[in-house]
Amino acid sequence: MHDDIKLTTERATRVLTERIWPAVHGTSVPLDIEWHALPGEPIAPAEGLALAMEPYEVGTPWGPAWGTTWFRLTGTVPAEWAGRTVEAVVDLGFDASMPGFQAEALVYRPDGSPVKSINPPNQHVPVADVATGGERVELFLEAASNPVLLDFPAFQVTQEGDTTTSSPRPLYTTKRMDLAIFETEVHDLALDVEVLLQLQAELPTGPRRMRILQALDNALDVLDLQRIPETATAARAALADVLASPAEASAHEISAVGHAHIDSAWLWPVRETIRKVARTTSSMTDLIDRTDDFLYGMSSAQQYAWVKEHRPEVWTRIKDAVAKGRFLPLGGMWVESDTVMPSGEALARQFSQGQRFFEREFGIRSKGVWLPDSFGYSPALPQLVRRAGFDWFFTQKISWNQVNKFPHHTFWWEGIDGSRVLTHFPPMDTYNSQLSGQEIAKATGQFREARHATGSIAPVGFGDGGGGTTREMTGRARRLADLEGSAKVRWEHPDAFFERARGELTAHATSDSAVWVGELYLELHRATLTSQHQTKQGNRRNEQLLVEAEAWAATASARTGADYPYDELDALWQQVLLLQFHDILPGTSIAWVHRESVAQHAAITAGAQEIINRSLLALVGEGDVALRANPAVFAQSGVPALGVAAAAAPAAPSSTLTELPDGGYVLANDLVQVTLDGAGHVTSAIDLATGRDAVAPGRQANVLQLHQDFPNQWDAWDVDRFYRNSVTDLRDAEKVTAAVDDGVAVVTVHRRFSSSSLDQTITLAPGSRTLEVAMETDWHEAEKFLKVAFPLDVRAEHVAAETQFGFHKRVTHTNTSWEAAKFETSMHRWVLAEEPGFGVALVNDSVYGYDVTRDVSEAGVAPASGVPEVTTTVRLSLLRAPRFPDPETDQGLQTHRYGLVVGADTAVATEAGATFGARPRELRGGAGVTPLVSVAGGVTLSAVKLADDRSGDLVVRVYEAQGRRASGTVTVAAPVAGARTVSLIEDTIEAPALALTADGAVAVDLTPFEVRTLRFTSA
């Protein structure tokens, strides 16, 4: 036979697109329309329903950026439509290629009950499943005219990302607002043809493909294109046999779950996300009601809380669907947060706040962590996931890697402490599956664990901006349940999938199979560690302040009986957790989001400070004694950790400052001696105990470097390797001054460069091995990247960077593509370059990104061999200036604090990092305060608080910070009746009883990097 494959597929494609799909709503009558455009922010639905309306005609432009327009649609079902299914069809001016990123609406009945949402792939509104004819129709649309910001071409500079700069011009023109007959048989025919057409495209040329093509030709031969509704049944009959042919027994199994992945903020503000969640969940509960087996999963307790607060009429439907087991609360977190930058305590709160909400509202707990879209995953996460009580972890983001293809899809992920969690990446590489033939074939073809495992997960629905699953997707799922040539698709709870996968992996386990150790590094979006500095700075500050507030409040409660501010702390933590969402903390949202984020962080700071001040006042009492409160978990300035003592003069002698003949300076104390050149760069930093110089021979440290920074795409997200090819060292100083101020050696430097300027205050305090730099930058650059470089005279095979509850080592070489791809990596408060016997750390107050290179110092030559010495350069990432999606990213005043710690190991770096961002507080009162909790013996304190269940029990979290086993004690200086180990989120677990001594101490044995949460019962 002749090869007619192309002829048949092109015929079927055109008929499907141009004739069958349009015939689904081919018979229609126009609705009468009225409208009311709001002048500002959205209003409550009840107010919207009561608005005075004016006549409106389809085709009239509507909706400026971020506006809200209420439409009232009225009409009458024609009598001749009796017995038919009737729907309203609304096209607000959609671009079908951009679901979730443009205009959308929530449809209400006159009584205020929601129907469903309207968006590009979901334009129908049910009116009557079986019409009687003559029914009066009245619908209200709350329409949002959100601007399309990620348009084609993508990543263009736009001012539409904030109401302060957006255009008032109407963005949309309506195309259709009709009543229409929904031709169910035509809709089914469209899905039959579509599924078969997509399936055959993925099959090899052979009997199955040929028979599908012949069936398509047969169906189209009997389909009258001018009488599609009347001939659709006959056309479907011609396809029945090929649709009924069952799948192979060994076919890949796909566990589908409805999904929308609604970003809590991104190219829209939080206020719009609240409405997006209401719109999407309205549609999903409607779809649940219209299907027998469809399951919809949604993460983020915050999003549920928004619906409960702002859309109670939608909340009732969600609760009903959850109770029926059809609407699945997933993930157990407050939001789908970033997991690289938040502190360990913040991640613990993500889990505790999320699980507490789900249990309180639905009586359930999530069994797994659902994070499909975060930008890499911390190596500390497996332990935190397991200690919070979760059984599994899900993501797909690592499929976005630029260079290396990840070797697993279902595997054990092992963290820095050795904890393992069962992890799954969907092999179709998307969290927005439409169950297309291409996606199904991709899942089958590239599933890495096919030798031992039978299936994978498919999150099904339009996402990012919401929308969710459509009836077309559920129709595809029905046809793909058992279809020859395809994977088998069924709606299934992820818990059931992971239970089956666990059994399959366990049954075929070998010593080295399906295990990934360490971070899940995303080889993309590396610049998210730096973009939007003030958002990151606020996050670091408030994480510390809230942990401090909890500790002082718990101490005040135990010592004075003061009320513990549960509600205040919950509210403040929830706000911080929201701002850790994976498009807010990484700095990849529109200007509106980050403007609000900075303001919200300022408000959180004020709230936390109020709790701290109130608690300290209750503790120290009335008086005029000069006191010093230490908020750090290490002793400093003569004050024990989390204690208050009388302020005393420094025990160490003052630092000295010597001006050099060439205009440089020498700053020294009893531990280190630092030399600066005349421009304020560090030319030497000597550890006086060893005589070792931290600075590489012939090099200068604290050198600011400016790079061109214009990535190939994803401006706020990405920095591409070629940025290193162009660099300008900012060596000139306009002014340098020096002095000794209150025993501290101080050098100030003023620099100008390009369109910006900065001031550095360089200090060396008595008794400190940290040279501190406080920097204020007036930043007015575009598409530039600012770093500060420290060439170190250390031959480091690895660098250690702090992560949650410990540190992570990364090699400094680029032997393989995996190491070479990590040219920008993450840190928390410190990064350490170390060789046996000597190390140098960099500490900071608000930096998350750094890079490291191995260099050859021609000035430093090994004495015996004359071979140039290998040194290590560490650079902190300070500021960027991308122009999408926020064209004014980081413009204006920015502040940083960072420090060079001379003669450091991991213990010194851990302490220096913890105290660098937690300086003692000066206050006056009646007397000092002994710490409520103290630790000893290699145990590091993380948190002191009262239990979330408001029982009055004291919760203490400790960890091992050095990567070695530790035996120590935790002592509570207050009456306690008992102690036990609990989960990360304070649940009771099976654990050996803890013996409590008479002075309130318990012995604690920790494995490397182990996190332990202890609960002390009040006496």
PDB file of C-alpha atoms in Angstrom, residues 664-845:
ATOM      1  CA  GLY A 664      47.840  51.848  53.902  1.00  0.00           C
ATOM      2  CA  TYR A 665      46.921  50.720  57.410  1.00  0.00           C
ATOM      3  CA  VAL A 666      47.643  47.884  59.794  1.00  0.00           C
ATOM      4  CA  LEU A 667      44.788  46.825  62.080  1.00  0.00           C
ATOM      5  CA  ALA A 668      45.731  44.448  64.887  1.00  0.00           C
ATOM      6  CA  ASN A 669      44.519  42.830  68.072  1.00  0.00           C
ATOM      7  CA  ASP A 670      45.808  39.932  70.139  1.00  0.00           C
ATOM      8  CA  LEU A 671      44.602  37.356  67.546  1.00  0.00           C
ATOM      9  CA  VAL A 672      45.091  38.748  64.050  1.00  0.00           C
ATOM     10  CA  GLN A 673      46.938  41.431  62.141  1.00  0.00           C
ATOM     11  CA  VAL A 674      45.394  42.835  58.967  1.00  0.00           C
ATOM     12  CA  THR A 675      47.053  45.090  56.416  1.00  0.00           C
ATOM     13  CA  LEU A 676      45.055  47.297  54.046  1.00  0.00           C
ATOM     14  CA  ASP A 677      46.472  49.141  51.081  1.00  0.00           C
ATOM     15  CA  GLY A 678      45.731  52.792  50.410  1.00  0.00           C
ATOM     16  CA  ALA A 679      42.507  51.894  48.586  1.00  0.00           C
ATOM     17  CA  GLY A 680      41.122  49.796  51.425  1.00  0.00           C
ATOM     18  CA  HIS A 681      41.911  46.342  50.019  1.00  0.00           C
ATOM     19  CA  VAL A 682      43.224  43.597  52.270  1.00  0.00           C
ATOM     20  CA  THR A 683      46.775  42.652  51.331  1.00  0.00           C
ATOM     21  CA  SER A 684      47.494  40.531  54.388  1.00  0.00           C
ATOM     22  CA  ALA A 685      45.517  38.926  57.229  1.00  0.00           C
ATOM     23  CA  ILE A 686      47.790  37.032  59.598  1.00  0.00           C
ATOM     24  CA  ASP A 687      46.723  34.569  62.265  1.00  0.00           C
ATOM     25  CA  LEU A 688      49.169  35.541  65.021  1.00  0.00           C
ATOM     26  CA  ALA A 689      49.055  32.113  66.675  1.00  0.00           C
ATOM     27  CA  THR A 690      50.320  30.289  63.576  1.00  0.00           C
ATOM     28  CA  GLY A 691      51.855  33.053  61.518  1.00  0.00           C
ATOM     29  CA  ARG A 692      49.728  32.008  58.537  1.00  0.00           C
ATOM     30  CA  ASP A 693      48.522  34.704  56.158  1.00  0.00           C
ATOM     31  CA  ALA A 694      44.955  34.236  54.947  1.00  0.00           C
ATOM     32  CA  VAL A 695      45.485  36.254  51.752  1.00  0.00           C
ATOM     33  CA  ALA A 696      47.085  34.609  48.743  1.00  0.00           C
ATOM     34  CA  PRO A 697      50.601  35.922  47.996  1.00  0.00           C
ATOM     35  CA  GLY A 698      50.613  38.953  45.746  1.00  0.00           C
ATOM     36  CA  ARG A 699      46.822  39.198  45.781  1.00  0.00           C
ATOM     37  CA  GLN A 700      44.314  41.569  47.358  1.00  0.00           C
ATOM     38  CA  ALA A 701      41.134  40.577  49.199  1.00  0.00           C
ATOM     39  CA  ASN A 702      37.902  42.462  49.711  1.00  0.00           C
ATOM     40  CA  VAL A 703      38.098  43.446  46.034  1.00  0.00           C
ATOM     41  CA  LEU A 704      34.723  44.354  44.575  1.00  0.00           C
ATOM     42  CA  GLN A 705      34.165  43.016  41.071  1.00  0.00           C
ATOM     43  CA  LEU A 706      31.510  44.081  38.579  1.00  0.00           C
ATOM     44  CA  HIS A 707      30.355  41.725  35.809  1.00  0.00           C
ATOM     45  CA  GLN A 708      28.138  42.162  32.780  1.00  0.00           C
ATOM     46  CA  ASP A 709      25.109  39.991  33.574  1.00  0.00           C
ATOM     47  CA  PHE A 710      22.712  39.318  30.717  1.00  0.00           C
ATOM     48  CA  PRO A 711      21.679  35.647  30.737  1.00  0.00           C
ATOM     49  CA  ASN A 712      20.208  33.904  27.725  1.00  0.00           C
ATOM     50  CA  GLN A 713      16.788  33.843  29.388  1.00  0.00           C
ATOM     51  CA  TRP A 714      15.097  34.070  32.809  1.00  0.00           C
ATOM     52  CA  ASP A 715      16.767  37.371  33.769  1.00  0.00           C
ATOM     53  CA  ALA A 716      16.038  37.466  37.512  1.00  0.00           C
ATOM     54  CA  TRP A 717      16.607  33.723  37.781  1.00  0.00           C
ATOM     55  CA  ASP A 718      19.719  32.954  35.801  1.00  0.00           C
ATOM     56  CA  VAL A 719      23.369  33.768  35.664  1.00  0.00           C
ATOM     57  CA  ASP A 720      25.159  31.989  32.833  1.00  0.00           C
ATOM     58  CA  ARG A 721      28.754  30.838  33.021  1.00  0.00           C
ATOM     59  CA  PHE A 722      29.936  33.330  30.424  1.00  0.00           C
ATOM     60  CA  TYR A 723      29.335  36.199  32.868  1.00  0.00           C
ATOM     61  CA  ARG A 724      32.852  35.505  34.168  1.00  0.00           C
ATOM     62  CA  ASN A 725      34.358  36.426  30.816  1.00  0.00           C
ATOM     63  CA  SER A 726      33.903  40.138  31.504  1.00  0.00           C
ATOM     64  CA  VAL A 727      34.874  41.690  34.833  1.00  0.00           C
ATOM     65  CA  THR A 728      35.895  45.091  36.152  1.00  0.00           C
ATOM     66  CA  ASP A 729      37.771  45.302  39.456  1.00  0.00           C
ATOM     67  CA  LEU A 730      36.614  48.317  41.479  1.00  0.00           C
ATOM     68  CA  ARG A 731      40.028  49.278  42.800  1.00  0.00           C
ATOM     69  CA  ASP A 732      39.850  53.061  42.985  1.00  0.00           C
ATOM     70  CA  ALA A 733      38.863  54.797  46.198  1.00  0.00           C
ATOM     71  CA  GLU A 734      37.804  58.432  46.330  1.00  0.00           C
ATOM     72  CA  LYS A 735      38.414  58.725  50.047  1.00  0.00           C
ATOM     73  CA  VAL A 736      39.909  56.588  52.826  1.00  0.00           C
ATOM     74  CA  THR A 737      39.922  57.537  56.516  1.00  0.00           C
ATOM     75  CA  ALA A 738      40.961  55.671  59.667  1.00  0.00           C
ATOM     76  CA  ALA A 739      40.520  55.906  63.431  1.00  0.00           C
ATOM     77  CA  VAL A 740      40.228  53.899  66.635  1.00  0.00           C
ATOM     78  CA  ASP A 741      36.696  54.231  67.996  1.00  0.00           C
ATOM     79  CA  ASP A 742      35.978  52.870  71.486  1.00  0.00           C
ATOM     80  CA  GLY A 743      38.775  50.340  71.186  1.00  0.00           C
ATOM     81  CA  VAL A 744      37.791  49.242  67.663  1.00  0.00           C
ATOM     82  CA  ALA A 745      40.070  49.910  64.690  1.00  0.00           C
ATOM     83  CA  VAL A 746      38.008  51.462  61.903  1.00  0.00           C
ATOM     84  CA  VAL A 747      38.838  52.263  58.268  1.00  0.00           C
ATOM     85  CA  THR A 748      36.231  53.836  55.999  1.00  0.00           C
ATOM     86  CA  VAL A 749      36.391  53.732  52.203  1.00  0.00           C
ATOM     87  CA  HIS A 750      34.291  55.610  49.659  1.00  0.00           C
ATOM     88  CA  ARG A 751      34.180  54.398  46.038  1.00  0.00           C
ATOM     89  CA  ARG A 752      32.400  55.483  42.877  1.00  0.00           C
ATOM     90  CA  PHE A 753      31.891  53.278  39.847  1.00  0.00           C
ATOM     91  CA  SER A 754      29.698  53.452  36.775  1.00  0.00           C
ATOM     92  CA  SER A 755      26.414  55.023  37.943  1.00  0.00           C
ATOM     93  CA  SER A 756      26.776  53.886  41.560  1.00  0.00           C
ATOM     94  CA  SER A 757      28.720  54.565  44.732  1.00  0.00           C
ATOM     95  CA  LEU A 758      29.424  52.733  47.964  1.00  0.00           C
ATOM     96  CA  ASP A 759      30.867  53.198  51.418  1.00  0.00           C
ATOM     97  CA  GLN A 760      32.676  50.486  53.332  1.00  0.00           C
ATOM     98  CA  THR A 761      33.387  50.562  57.055  1.00  0.00           C
ATOM     99  CA  ILE A 762      36.109  48.041  57.825  1.00  0.00           C
ATOM    100  CA  THR A 763      36.553  47.167  61.498  1.00  0.00           C
ATOM    101  CA  LEU A 764      38.602  44.899  63.717  1.00  0.00           C
ATOM    102  CA  ALA A 765      37.238  44.591  67.250  1.00  0.00           C
ATOM    103  CA  PRO A 766      39.271  43.617  70.321  1.00  0.00           C
ATOM    104  CA  GLY A 767      39.546  39.862  70.823  1.00  0.00           C
ATOM    105  CA  SER A 768      38.000  39.096  67.439  1.00  0.00           C
ATOM    106  CA  ARG A 769      39.518  37.124  64.581  1.00  0.00           C
ATOM    107  CA  THR A 770      36.879  38.564  62.199  1.00  0.00           C
ATOM    108  CA  LEU A 771      37.635  41.549  60.006  1.00  0.00           C
ATOM    109  CA  GLU A 772      34.170  43.008  59.480  1.00  0.00           C
ATOM    110  CA  VAL A 773      33.002  45.027  56.492  1.00  0.00           C
ATOM    111  CA  ALA A 774      29.780  47.026  56.668  1.00  0.00           C
ATOM    112  CA  MET A 775      28.836  48.301  53.229  1.00  0.00           C
ATOM    113  CA  GLU A 776      26.202  50.722  51.973  1.00  0.00           C
ATOM    114  CA  THR A 777      25.750  50.802  48.202  1.00  0.00           C
ATOM    115  CA  ASP A 778      23.767  53.326  46.204  1.00  0.00           C
ATOM    116  CA  TRP A 779      23.102  50.924  43.332  1.00  0.00           C
ATOM    117  CA  HIS A 780      22.060  52.254  39.933  1.00  0.00           C
ATOM    118  CA  GLU A 781      23.264  49.601  37.519  1.00  0.00           C
ATOM    119  CA  ALA A 782      21.490  47.668  34.782  1.00  0.00           C
ATOM    120  CA  GLU A 783      22.259  44.029  34.023  1.00  0.00           C
ATOM    121  CA  LYS A 784      25.331  43.933  36.247  1.00  0.00           C
ATOM    122  CA  PHE A 785      26.480  41.503  38.946  1.00  0.00           C
ATOM    123  CA  LEU A 786      28.490  42.726  41.955  1.00  0.00           C
ATOM    124  CA  LYS A 787      30.753  40.320  43.830  1.00  0.00           C
ATOM    125  CA  VAL A 788      33.484  40.680  46.442  1.00  0.00           C
ATOM    126  CA  ALA A 789      36.563  38.494  46.069  1.00  0.00           C
ATOM    127  CA  PHE A 790      38.830  36.920  48.689  1.00  0.00           C
ATOM    128  CA  PRO A 791      41.857  35.122  47.214  1.00  0.00           C
ATOM    129  CA  LEU A 792      42.953  32.866  50.071  1.00  0.00           C
ATOM    130  CA  ASP A 793      46.291  31.226  50.707  1.00  0.00           C
ATOM    131  CA  VAL A 794      44.555  27.918  51.331  1.00  0.00           C
ATOM    132  CA  ARG A 795      44.776  24.801  49.192  1.00  0.00           C
ATOM    133  CA  ALA A 796      41.218  23.648  49.786  1.00  0.00           C
ATOM    134  CA  GLU A 797      40.060  20.432  48.186  1.00  0.00           C
ATOM    135  CA  HIS A 798      36.561  21.247  49.454  1.00  0.00           C
ATOM    136  CA  VAL A 799      34.750  24.267  50.775  1.00  0.00           C
ATOM    137  CA  ALA A 800      32.185  23.839  53.526  1.00  0.00           C
ATOM    138  CA  ALA A 801      29.082  26.038  53.363  1.00  0.00           C
ATOM    139  CA  GLU A 802      26.500  26.282  56.105  1.00  0.00           C
ATOM    140  CA  THR A 803      23.106  24.815  55.366  1.00  0.00           C
ATOM    141  CA  GLN A 804      20.221  24.042  57.705  1.00  0.00           C
ATOM    142  CA  PHE A 805      21.514  22.390  60.912  1.00  0.00           C
ATOM    143  CA  GLY A 806      25.017  21.783  59.605  1.00  0.00           C
ATOM    144  CA  PHE A 807      27.138  22.290  56.547  1.00  0.00           C
ATOM    145  CA  HIS A 808      27.634  20.853  53.089  1.00  0.00           C
ATOM    146  CA  LYS A 809      30.999  20.202  51.460  1.00  0.00           C
ATOM    147  CA  ARG A 810      31.567  20.863  47.773  1.00  0.00           C
ATOM    148  CA  VAL A 811      34.747  20.109  45.856  1.00  0.00           C
ATOM    149  CA  THR A 812      36.676  23.036  44.443  1.00  0.00           C
ATOM    150  CA  HIS A 813      37.693  21.312  41.205  1.00  0.00           C
ATOM    151  CA  THR A 814      35.684  20.951  37.990  1.00  0.00           C
ATOM    152  CA  ASN A 815      36.775  17.455  36.961  1.00  0.00           C
ATOM    153  CA  THR A 816      33.326  16.453  35.743  1.00  0.00           C
ATOM    154  CA  SER A 817      30.363  18.215  34.211  1.00  0.00           C
ATOM    155  CA  TRP A 818      28.514  17.847  37.515  1.00  0.00           C
ATOM    156  CA  GLU A 819      31.095  19.940  39.378  1.00  0.00           C
ATOM    157  CA  ALA A 820      31.557  22.387  36.504  1.00  0.00           C
ATOM    158  CA  ALA A 821      27.827  23.124  36.518  1.00  0.00           C
ATOM    159  CA  LYS A 822      28.042  24.308  40.134  1.00  0.00           C
ATOM    160  CA  PHE A 823      29.698  27.615  39.312  1.00  0.00           C
ATOM    161  CA  GLU A 824      27.346  29.468  41.688  1.00  0.00           C
ATOM    162  CA  THR A 825      26.294  27.775  44.908  1.00  0.00           C
ATOM    163  CA  SER A 826      24.475  28.413  48.154  1.00  0.00           C
ATOM    164  CA  MET A 827      25.483  29.252  51.692  1.00  0.00           C
ATOM    165  CA  HIS A 828      23.781  30.490  54.812  1.00  0.00           C
ATOM    166  CA  ARG A 829      25.807  32.449  57.347  1.00  0.00           C
ATOM    167  CA  TRP A 830      29.283  31.154  56.492  1.00  0.00           C
ATOM    168  CA  VAL A 831      31.507  29.439  53.979  1.00  0.00           C
ATOM    169  CA  LEU A 832      34.870  27.927  54.916  1.00  0.00           C
ATOM    170  CA  ALA A 833      37.959  27.169  52.853  1.00  0.00           C
ATOM    171  CA  GLU A 834      40.258  24.886  54.830  1.00  0.00           C
ATOM    172  CA  GLU A 835      43.352  22.756  54.495  1.00  0.00           C
ATOM    173  CA  PRO A 836      44.772  20.564  57.286  1.00  0.00           C
ATOM    174  CA  GLY A 837      45.806  22.898  60.106  1.00  0.00           C
ATOM    175  CA  PHE A 838      44.447  26.197  58.766  1.00  0.00           C
ATOM    176  CA  GLY A 839      41.242  27.631  57.388  1.00  0.00           C
ATOM    177  CA  VAL A 840      39.563  30.906  56.521  1.00  0.00           C
ATOM    178  CA  ALA A 841      35.846  31.593  56.686  1.00  0.00           C
ATOM    179  CA  LEU A 842      33.596  34.300  55.295  1.00  0.00           C
ATOM    180  CA  VAL A 843      30.541  35.202  57.366  1.00  0.00           C
ATOM    181  CA  ASN A 844      27.651  37.426  56.391  1.00  0.00           C
ATOM    182  CA  ASP A 845      24.304  38.861  57.475  1.00  0.00           C
TER     183      ASP A 845
END
